[in-house]
């Protein structure tokens, strides 16, 4: 990308089928034209996509595309996570997105989630500075957080444990991000916090996903989206303009870069990045 100081990254989820893998290779090639700082690959709750994530990471890495696997303890023990991190390091991976993750559905009883600050500390303890570490941040606050202050304090804990950067959950209200940055600065967080950007592609999926991850869809936006529910082209055009404007506001306000949740699609992201003039 043209402006060296802005970081650009694209997130994928590992496809489950061969057809999905072929499609994703084309998406990756298209988005690689923007010369992102890295691609990242999500990790399923409870390690359910462990092998799919690992295979995709190694495949990208073999093509010299910088790639950051997402990782959480899930139900795995320390040895399993250590072995996986060792494989990543030996394959040349230099960045990890360290997460607590969520409880996989249908699992109960003794299953314990490991907080992200503990995973960060574990990686630093066993792998020193082998990896640059990203953690998650929530400008509209994590749905299970006890309070705004607690969530910001726990983010500080992730940095104190050794994280280098944070990437946010997506949001549609830029004020939520800027206010969050101010609150983070007040508790002494001085590391970059990159906004996570969700394209508007599918009305129903966006509604469902936003409810579960705690991302707020303001009433005015919900109403506009509802009116385009049966007109995918109009939804696409509206979404592209809205997200381009959101990105412009974020960058003008000092955001250090952008992390796109691609939903494994190239076109909506490519259009926004082109609109922003980040491609020349
Ligand atoms: P944590 O930072 O551990 O926080 C979880 C909750 O516990 C918060 O409410 C926090 O306030 C509280 N808390 C934090 N630390 C402590 C502590 N030490 N003691 C007590 N309470 C604490 N999910 C996936 O399954 N796979 C992915 O690949 C994935 N990628 C993501 C990428 C990004 C950029 C983001 C923003 C989210 C991603 N998620 C992913 C979702 C994420 O796993 C969930 O939001 C999960 O519920 C929290 O993970 P975390 O790392 O933010 O948890």
mmCIF file of C-alpha atoms and ligand atoms in Angstrom:
data_model
loop_
_atom_site.group_PDB
_atom_site.id
_atom_site.type_symbol
_atom_site.label_atom_id
_atom_site.label_comp_id
_atom_site.label_asym_id
_atom_site.label_seq_id
_atom_site.Cartn_x
_atom_site.Cartn_y
_atom_site.Cartn_z
ATOM 1 C CA UNK A 1 0.000 0.000 0.000
ATOM 2 C CA UNK A 2 1.120 3.546 -0.653
ATOM 3 C CA UNK A 3 1.222 5.103 2.803
ATOM 4 C CA UNK A 4 3.963 3.181 4.544
ATOM 5 C CA UNK A 5 2.905 4.194 8.014
ATOM 6 C CA UNK A 6 -0.614 2.727 7.715
ATOM 7 C CA UNK A 7 -0.934 -0.971 8.482
ATOM 8 C CA UNK A 8 -3.307 -3.032 6.361
ATOM 9 C CA UNK A 9 -4.378 -6.588 7.170
ATOM 10 C CA UNK A 10 -7.002 -9.031 5.897
ATOM 11 C CA UNK A 11 -8.668 -11.760 7.948
ATOM 12 C CA UNK A 12 -9.882 -15.100 6.553
ATOM 13 C CA UNK A 13 -11.558 -18.122 8.081
ATOM 14 C CA UNK A 14 -10.391 -21.607 7.030
ATOM 15 C CA UNK A 15 -12.760 -23.122 4.457
ATOM 16 C CA UNK A 16 -14.115 -26.598 5.139
ATOM 17 C CA UNK A 17 -14.270 -27.861 1.553
ATOM 18 C CA UNK A 18 -11.884 -28.191 -1.392
ATOM 19 C CA UNK A 19 -14.103 -25.847 -3.373
ATOM 20 C CA UNK A 20 -13.838 -23.264 -0.587
ATOM 21 C CA UNK A 21 -10.062 -23.642 -0.510
ATOM 22 C CA UNK A 22 -9.788 -23.049 -4.264
ATOM 23 C CA UNK A 23 -12.021 -19.979 -4.013
ATOM 24 C CA UNK A 24 -10.006 -18.616 -1.105
ATOM 25 C CA UNK A 25 -6.738 -18.928 -3.034
ATOM 26 C CA UNK A 26 -8.208 -16.605 -5.684
ATOM 27 C CA UNK A 27 -9.446 -14.179 -2.991
ATOM 28 C CA UNK A 28 -5.997 -14.152 -1.383
ATOM 29 C CA UNK A 29 -4.286 -13.485 -4.735
ATOM 30 C CA UNK A 30 -6.636 -10.607 -5.459
ATOM 31 C CA UNK A 31 -6.146 -9.012 -2.033
ATOM 32 C CA UNK A 32 -2.380 -9.639 -2.152
ATOM 33 C CA UNK A 33 -2.282 -6.948 -4.856
ATOM 34 C CA UNK A 34 -2.777 -4.407 -2.069
ATOM 35 C CA UNK A 35 0.434 -5.628 -0.421
ATOM 36 C CA UNK A 36 -1.086 -6.037 3.047
ATOM 37 C CA UNK A 37 1.197 -6.215 6.059
ATOM 38 C CA UNK A 38 -0.329 -9.604 6.813
ATOM 39 C CA UNK A 39 -3.241 -11.961 6.322
ATOM 40 C CA UNK A 40 -4.705 -13.559 9.410
ATOM 41 C CA UNK A 41 -6.499 -16.897 9.730
ATOM 42 C CA UNK A 42 -9.124 -17.524 12.418
ATOM 43 C CA UNK A 43 -9.149 -20.435 14.836
ATOM 44 C CA UNK A 44 -12.333 -22.317 15.689
ATOM 45 C CA UNK A 45 -13.773 -22.448 19.156
ATOM 46 C CA UNK A 46 -12.171 -25.226 21.169
ATOM 47 C CA UNK A 47 -9.496 -25.871 18.537
ATOM 48 C CA UNK A 48 -12.133 -27.217 16.136
ATOM 49 C CA UNK A 49 -10.325 -25.768 13.097
ATOM 50 C CA UNK A 50 -6.808 -26.440 14.412
ATOM 51 C CA UNK A 51 -5.636 -28.457 11.414
ATOM 52 C CA UNK A 52 -7.516 -26.383 8.849
ATOM 53 C CA UNK A 53 -6.042 -23.194 10.289
ATOM 54 C CA UNK A 54 -2.565 -24.705 10.422
ATOM 55 C CA UNK A 55 -2.707 -26.003 6.856
ATOM 56 C CA UNK A 56 -3.910 -22.692 5.497
ATOM 57 C CA UNK A 57 -1.255 -20.793 7.438
ATOM 58 C CA UNK A 58 1.507 -23.036 6.101
ATOM 59 C CA UNK A 59 0.155 -22.800 2.569
ATOM 60 C CA UNK A 60 0.099 -18.972 2.680
ATOM 61 C CA UNK A 61 3.498 -18.884 4.280
ATOM 62 C CA UNK A 62 4.989 -21.035 1.537
ATOM 63 C CA UNK A 63 3.895 -18.336 -0.917
ATOM 64 C CA UNK A 64 5.715 -15.694 1.113
ATOM 65 C CA UNK A 65 2.453 -14.037 2.125
ATOM 66 C CA UNK A 66 2.950 -12.852 5.725
ATOM 67 C CA UNK A 67 0.356 -14.698 7.783
ATOM 68 C CA UNK A 68 -0.792 -14.513 11.393
ATOM 69 C CA UNK A 69 -2.624 -17.522 12.818
ATOM 70 C CA UNK A 70 -5.260 -16.807 15.443
ATOM 71 C CA UNK A 71 -4.828 -19.017 18.480
ATOM 72 C CA UNK A 72 -6.590 -19.842 21.726
ATOM 73 C CA UNK A 73 -6.083 -22.620 24.241
ATOM 74 C CA UNK A 74 -9.543 -23.993 23.614
ATOM 75 C CA UNK A 75 -9.599 -27.366 25.329
ATOM 76 C CA UNK A 76 -5.941 -28.093 24.549
ATOM 77 C CA UNK A 77 -3.184 -28.630 27.069
ATOM 78 C CA UNK A 78 0.038 -26.630 27.230
ATOM 79 C CA UNK A 79 2.073 -29.251 25.358
ATOM 80 C CA UNK A 80 -0.297 -29.194 22.378
ATOM 81 C CA UNK A 81 -0.232 -25.407 22.180
ATOM 82 C CA UNK A 82 3.529 -25.334 22.618
ATOM 83 C CA UNK A 83 3.980 -27.869 19.797
ATOM 84 C CA UNK A 84 1.681 -25.867 17.508
ATOM 85 C CA UNK A 85 3.558 -22.622 18.253
ATOM 86 C CA UNK A 86 6.852 -24.424 17.631
ATOM 87 C CA UNK A 87 5.585 -25.599 14.250
ATOM 88 C CA UNK A 88 4.537 -22.062 13.388
ATOM 89 C CA UNK A 89 7.877 -20.602 14.436
ATOM 90 C CA UNK A 90 9.791 -23.238 12.450
ATOM 91 C CA UNK A 91 7.615 -22.535 9.394
ATOM 92 C CA UNK A 92 8.619 -18.850 9.571
ATOM 93 C CA UNK A 93 5.427 -17.425 11.087
ATOM 94 C CA UNK A 94 6.252 -14.188 12.897
ATOM 95 C CA UNK A 95 2.905 -13.011 14.238
ATOM 96 C CA UNK A 96 0.120 -14.587 16.310
ATOM 97 C CA UNK A 97 -3.348 -13.257 17.178
ATOM 98 C CA UNK A 98 -3.716 -14.444 20.796
ATOM 99 C CA UNK A 99 -7.273 -14.957 22.044
ATOM 100 C CA UNK A 100 -9.334 -16.531 24.784
ATOM 101 C CA UNK A 101 -11.941 -17.669 22.294
ATOM 102 C CA UNK A 102 -15.435 -18.787 23.245
ATOM 103 C CA UNK A 103 -16.948 -21.917 24.707
ATOM 104 C CA UNK A 104 -17.753 -24.299 21.848
ATOM 105 C CA UNK A 105 -21.458 -25.106 21.691
ATOM 106 C CA UNK A 106 -22.440 -28.375 23.305
ATOM 107 C CA UNK A 107 -19.452 -28.414 25.667
ATOM 108 C CA UNK A 108 -20.082 -27.927 29.323
ATOM 109 C CA UNK A 109 -18.886 -29.124 32.686
ATOM 110 C CA UNK A 110 -15.192 -28.798 33.366
ATOM 111 C CA UNK A 111 -14.219 -27.014 30.144
ATOM 112 C CA UNK A 112 -12.124 -23.979 31.116
ATOM 113 C CA UNK A 113 -11.427 -20.978 28.945
ATOM 114 C CA UNK A 114 -7.944 -19.502 29.275
ATOM 115 C CA UNK A 115 -7.921 -15.682 29.251
ATOM 116 C CA UNK A 116 -5.958 -14.059 26.465
ATOM 117 C CA UNK A 117 -3.509 -12.373 28.857
ATOM 118 C CA UNK A 118 -2.511 -15.837 30.098
ATOM 119 C CA UNK A 119 -1.932 -17.066 26.534
ATOM 120 C CA UNK A 120 0.178 -13.975 25.810
ATOM 121 C CA UNK A 121 2.241 -14.615 28.954
ATOM 122 C CA UNK A 122 2.593 -18.305 27.993
ATOM 123 C CA UNK A 123 3.881 -17.413 24.507
ATOM 124 C CA UNK A 124 6.349 -14.872 25.881
ATOM 125 C CA UNK A 125 7.552 -17.356 28.495
ATOM 126 C CA UNK A 126 8.203 -20.176 26.030
ATOM 127 C CA UNK A 127 8.969 -18.347 22.800
ATOM 128 C CA UNK A 128 10.406 -15.009 23.928
ATOM 129 C CA UNK A 129 10.164 -12.477 21.144
ATOM 130 C CA UNK A 130 9.768 -15.006 18.317
ATOM 131 C CA UNK A 131 6.318 -13.621 17.547
ATOM 132 C CA UNK A 132 4.720 -10.220 17.321
ATOM 133 C CA UNK A 133 1.515 -10.597 19.344
ATOM 134 C CA UNK A 134 -1.896 -9.161 18.497
ATOM 135 C CA UNK A 135 -4.812 -9.245 20.926
ATOM 136 C CA UNK A 136 -8.523 -8.412 20.629
ATOM 137 C CA UNK A 137 -10.070 -5.142 21.848
ATOM 138 C CA UNK A 138 -13.727 -4.120 22.115
ATOM 139 C CA UNK A 139 -14.603 -0.430 21.639
ATOM 140 C CA UNK A 140 -18.255 -1.300 22.392
ATOM 141 C CA UNK A 141 -17.098 -3.609 25.187
ATOM 142 C CA UNK A 142 -16.951 -7.406 25.255
ATOM 143 C CA UNK A 143 -20.428 -8.909 25.824
ATOM 144 C CA UNK A 144 -19.285 -10.753 28.980
ATOM 145 C CA UNK A 145 -17.377 -7.848 30.507
ATOM 146 C CA UNK A 146 -18.506 -6.867 33.994
ATOM 147 C CA UNK A 147 -18.027 -3.170 33.218
ATOM 148 C CA UNK A 148 -16.422 -0.776 30.740
ATOM 149 C CA UNK A 149 -13.585 -0.108 33.198
ATOM 150 C CA UNK A 150 -12.945 -3.829 33.730
ATOM 151 C CA UNK A 151 -12.715 -4.517 30.013
ATOM 152 C CA UNK A 152 -10.235 -1.680 29.451
ATOM 153 C CA UNK A 153 -8.241 -2.863 32.476
ATOM 154 C CA UNK A 154 -8.106 -6.405 31.116
ATOM 155 C CA UNK A 155 -6.919 -5.070 27.757
ATOM 156 C CA UNK A 156 -4.134 -3.309 29.641
ATOM 157 C CA UNK A 157 -3.377 -6.679 31.248
ATOM 158 C CA UNK A 158 -2.871 -8.207 27.809
ATOM 159 C CA UNK A 159 -0.376 -5.486 26.908
ATOM 160 C CA UNK A 160 1.356 -5.807 30.277
ATOM 161 C CA UNK A 161 1.705 -9.546 29.594
ATOM 162 C CA UNK A 162 3.567 -8.764 26.348
ATOM 163 C CA UNK A 163 1.115 -8.023 23.528
ATOM 164 C CA UNK A 164 2.348 -5.603 20.891
ATOM 165 C CA UNK A 165 -0.885 -4.470 19.218
ATOM 166 C CA UNK A 166 -4.649 -4.851 19.467
ATOM 167 C CA UNK A 167 -7.241 -5.323 16.736
ATOM 168 C CA UNK A 168 -10.793 -4.299 17.537
ATOM 169 C CA UNK A 169 -14.116 -6.024 17.151
ATOM 170 C CA UNK A 170 -15.964 -4.303 14.329
ATOM 171 C CA UNK A 171 -18.212 -1.320 14.987
ATOM 172 C CA UNK A 172 -20.152 1.170 12.885
ATOM 173 C CA UNK A 173 -19.891 4.191 15.171
ATOM 174 C CA UNK A 174 -16.433 5.802 14.937
ATOM 175 C CA UNK A 175 -17.039 7.745 18.157
ATOM 176 C CA UNK A 176 -17.041 4.435 20.040
ATOM 177 C CA UNK A 177 -13.493 3.789 18.767
ATOM 178 C CA UNK A 178 -12.162 7.275 19.510
ATOM 179 C CA UNK A 179 -13.704 7.310 22.982
ATOM 180 C CA UNK A 180 -12.233 3.869 23.633
ATOM 181 C CA UNK A 181 -8.760 5.085 22.586
ATOM 182 C CA UNK A 182 -9.062 7.938 25.061
ATOM 183 C CA UNK A 183 -10.064 5.560 27.853
ATOM 184 C CA UNK A 184 -7.189 3.230 26.984
ATOM 185 C CA UNK A 185 -4.724 6.122 27.037
ATOM 186 C CA UNK A 186 -6.017 7.106 30.482
ATOM 187 C CA UNK A 187 -5.008 3.720 31.938
ATOM 188 C CA UNK A 188 -1.590 3.942 30.303
ATOM 189 C CA UNK A 189 -2.081 1.886 27.122
ATOM 190 C CA UNK A 190 0.303 3.338 24.557
ATOM 191 C CA UNK A 191 0.338 0.545 21.954
ATOM 192 C CA UNK A 192 -1.464 0.676 18.576
ATOM 193 C CA UNK A 193 -5.131 -0.336 18.485
ATOM 194 C CA UNK A 194 -6.185 -1.153 14.914
ATOM 195 C CA UNK A 195 -9.869 -0.860 14.006
ATOM 196 C CA UNK A 196 -11.470 -4.050 12.706
ATOM 197 C CA UNK A 197 -13.646 -3.304 9.669
ATOM 198 C CA UNK A 198 -16.632 -5.429 8.681
ATOM 199 C CA UNK A 199 -17.942 -5.009 5.131
ATOM 200 C CA UNK A 200 -21.721 -5.011 4.724
ATOM 201 C CA UNK A 201 -22.439 -7.993 2.490
ATOM 202 C CA UNK A 202 -25.344 -10.009 3.857
ATOM 203 C CA UNK A 203 -28.120 -8.419 5.908
ATOM 204 C CA UNK A 204 -29.294 -11.458 7.913
ATOM 205 C CA UNK A 205 -25.788 -12.734 8.703
ATOM 206 C CA UNK A 206 -24.673 -9.315 9.862
ATOM 207 C CA UNK A 207 -27.686 -8.966 12.185
ATOM 208 C CA UNK A 208 -27.189 -12.420 13.688
ATOM 209 C CA UNK A 209 -23.440 -12.087 14.115
ATOM 210 C CA UNK A 210 -23.616 -8.567 15.561
ATOM 211 C CA UNK A 211 -26.094 -9.665 18.218
ATOM 212 C CA UNK A 212 -23.837 -12.493 19.347
ATOM 213 C CA UNK A 213 -20.527 -10.606 19.401
ATOM 214 C CA UNK A 214 -21.873 -7.421 20.937
ATOM 215 C CA UNK A 215 -21.311 -5.099 17.952
ATOM 216 C CA UNK A 216 -23.923 -2.368 17.944
ATOM 217 C CA UNK A 217 -25.910 -1.651 14.798
ATOM 218 C CA UNK A 218 -27.384 1.813 15.365
ATOM 219 C CA UNK A 219 -31.138 2.092 14.778
ATOM 220 C CA UNK A 220 -30.786 4.371 11.759
ATOM 221 C CA UNK A 221 -28.408 1.881 10.136
ATOM 222 C CA UNK A 222 -30.603 -1.113 10.960
ATOM 223 C CA UNK A 223 -33.524 0.655 9.295
ATOM 224 C CA UNK A 224 -31.505 1.451 6.178
ATOM 225 C CA UNK A 225 -30.231 -2.134 5.980
ATOM 226 C CA UNK A 226 -33.745 -3.519 6.427
ATOM 227 C CA UNK A 227 -34.915 -1.504 3.441
ATOM 228 C CA UNK A 228 -32.264 -3.170 1.265
ATOM 229 C CA UNK A 229 -32.902 -6.693 2.567
ATOM 230 C CA UNK A 230 -34.256 -7.942 -0.760
ATOM 231 C CA UNK A 231 -32.037 -5.851 -2.997
ATOM 232 C CA UNK A 232 -28.484 -7.185 -2.714
ATOM 233 C CA UNK A 233 -27.071 -4.740 -5.246
ATOM 234 C CA UNK A 234 -28.450 -1.704 -3.433
ATOM 235 C CA UNK A 235 -27.226 -3.187 -0.136
ATOM 236 C CA UNK A 236 -23.776 -3.638 -1.632
ATOM 237 C CA UNK A 237 -23.591 -0.047 -2.919
ATOM 238 C CA UNK A 238 -24.910 1.412 0.324
ATOM 239 C CA UNK A 239 -22.543 -0.753 2.391
ATOM 240 C CA UNK A 240 -19.537 0.137 0.285
ATOM 241 C CA UNK A 241 -20.163 3.860 0.644
ATOM 242 C CA UNK A 242 -20.868 3.628 4.370
ATOM 243 C CA UNK A 243 -17.784 1.558 5.181
ATOM 244 C CA UNK A 244 -15.558 3.697 2.974
ATOM 245 C CA UNK A 245 -16.735 6.763 4.910
ATOM 246 C CA UNK A 246 -16.185 4.973 8.218
ATOM 247 C CA UNK A 247 -12.611 4.103 7.196
ATOM 248 C CA UNK A 248 -11.960 7.673 6.050
ATOM 249 C CA UNK A 249 -13.185 9.035 9.380
ATOM 250 C CA UNK A 250 -11.038 6.552 11.292
ATOM 251 C CA UNK A 251 -7.890 7.296 9.301
ATOM 252 C CA UNK A 252 -8.453 11.067 9.436
ATOM 253 C CA UNK A 253 -8.882 10.716 13.214
ATOM 254 C CA UNK A 254 -5.515 8.998 13.515
ATOM 255 C CA UNK A 255 -6.234 5.251 13.309
ATOM 256 C CA UNK A 256 -2.875 3.559 12.673
ATOM 257 C CA UNK A 257 -4.244 1.259 9.953
ATOM 258 C CA UNK A 258 -7.168 -1.037 9.124
ATOM 259 C CA UNK A 259 -7.893 -4.734 9.677
ATOM 260 C CA UNK A 260 -10.586 -6.092 7.346
ATOM 261 C CA UNK A 261 -12.848 -9.006 8.236
ATOM 262 C CA UNK A 262 -13.003 -10.184 4.633
ATOM 263 C CA UNK A 263 -15.631 -12.922 5.099
ATOM 264 C CA UNK A 264 -13.449 -14.709 2.517
ATOM 265 C CA UNK A 265 -14.558 -12.328 -0.236
ATOM 266 C CA UNK A 266 -12.274 -10.098 -2.281
ATOM 267 C CA UNK A 267 -14.570 -7.751 -4.180
ATOM 268 C CA UNK A 268 -16.271 -5.797 -1.347
ATOM 269 C CA UNK A 269 -12.910 -5.272 0.346
ATOM 270 C CA UNK A 270 -11.069 -4.395 -2.861
ATOM 271 C CA UNK A 271 -13.661 -1.751 -3.701
ATOM 272 C CA UNK A 272 -13.333 -0.104 -0.275
ATOM 273 C CA UNK A 273 -9.517 -0.184 -0.333
ATOM 274 C CA UNK A 274 -9.560 1.310 -3.827
ATOM 275 C CA UNK A 275 -12.025 4.009 -2.729
ATOM 276 C CA UNK A 276 -9.640 4.905 0.070
ATOM 277 C CA UNK A 277 -6.819 5.344 -2.417
ATOM 278 C CA UNK A 278 -4.636 2.853 -0.577
ATOM 279 C CA UNK A 279 -3.861 0.889 -3.717
ATOM 280 C CA UNK A 280 -1.612 3.202 -5.720
HETATM 281 P P1 LIG B 1 -10.183 -12.015 26.811
HETATM 282 O O1 LIG B 1 -9.346 -10.832 26.517
HETATM 283 O O2 LIG B 1 -9.559 -13.100 27.624
HETATM 284 O O3 LIG B 1 -11.501 -11.472 27.505
HETATM 285 C C1 LIG B 1 -12.671 -12.280 27.636
HETATM 286 C C2 LIG B 1 -13.618 -11.697 28.682
HETATM 287 O O4 LIG B 1 -13.081 -11.889 29.997
HETATM 288 C C3 LIG B 1 -13.882 -10.195 28.610
HETATM 289 O O5 LIG B 1 -15.212 -9.983 29.038
HETATM 290 C C4 LIG B 1 -12.891 -9.582 29.576
HETATM 291 O O6 LIG B 1 -13.385 -8.362 30.128
HETATM 292 C C5 LIG B 1 -12.738 -10.660 30.618
HETATM 293 N N1 LIG B 1 -11.344 -10.854 31.060
HETATM 294 C C6 LIG B 1 -10.215 -10.712 30.326
HETATM 295 N N2 LIG B 1 -9.128 -11.048 31.035
HETATM 296 C C7 LIG B 1 -9.585 -11.419 32.255
HETATM 297 C C8 LIG B 1 -8.942 -11.895 33.427
HETATM 298 N N3 LIG B 1 -7.619 -12.047 33.471
HETATM 299 N N4 LIG B 1 -9.711 -12.201 34.516
HETATM 300 C C9 LIG B 1 -11.064 -12.057 34.471
HETATM 301 N N5 LIG B 1 -11.734 -11.605 33.365
HETATM 302 C C10 LIG B 1 -10.993 -11.297 32.282
HETATM 303 N N6 LIG B 1 -12.970 -16.090 18.155
HETATM 304 C C11 LIG B 1 -12.642 -17.317 17.714
HETATM 305 O O7 LIG B 1 -13.238 -18.300 18.159
HETATM 306 N N7 LIG B 1 -11.677 -17.507 16.754
HETATM 307 C C12 LIG B 1 -10.972 -16.473 16.229
HETATM 308 O O8 LIG B 1 -10.089 -16.676 15.397
HETATM 309 C C13 LIG B 1 -11.296 -15.147 16.668
HETATM 310 N N8 LIG B 1 -10.629 -14.073 16.194
HETATM 311 C C14 LIG B 1 -10.913 -12.824 16.687
HETATM 312 C C15 LIG B 1 -10.181 -11.735 16.220
HETATM 313 C C16 LIG B 1 -10.454 -10.451 16.680
HETATM 314 C C17 LIG B 1 -9.638 -9.287 16.151
HETATM 315 C C18 LIG B 1 -11.483 -10.241 17.630
HETATM 316 C C19 LIG B 1 -11.801 -8.862 18.125
HETATM 317 C C20 LIG B 1 -12.204 -11.326 18.113
HETATM 318 C C21 LIG B 1 -11.930 -12.623 17.659
HETATM 319 N N9 LIG B 1 -12.617 -13.742 18.143
HETATM 320 C C22 LIG B 1 -12.311 -14.995 17.666
HETATM 321 C C23 LIG B 1 -13.673 -13.599 19.151
HETATM 322 C C24 LIG B 1 -13.111 -13.803 20.589
HETATM 323 O O9 LIG B 1 -12.556 -15.083 20.714
HETATM 324 C C25 LIG B 1 -14.254 -13.632 21.570
HETATM 325 O O10 LIG B 1 -14.685 -12.299 21.578
HETATM 326 C C26 LIG B 1 -13.984 -14.112 22.982
HETATM 327 O O11 LIG B 1 -15.210 -14.110 23.694
HETATM 328 C C27 LIG B 1 -13.009 -13.263 23.769
HETATM 329 O O12 LIG B 1 -11.703 -13.463 23.388
HETATM 330 P P2 LIG B 1 -10.581 -12.422 23.942
HETATM 331 O O13 LIG B 1 -9.271 -12.887 23.488
HETATM 332 O O14 LIG B 1 -10.984 -11.039 23.646
HETATM 333 O O15 LIG B 1 -10.748 -12.693 25.514
#
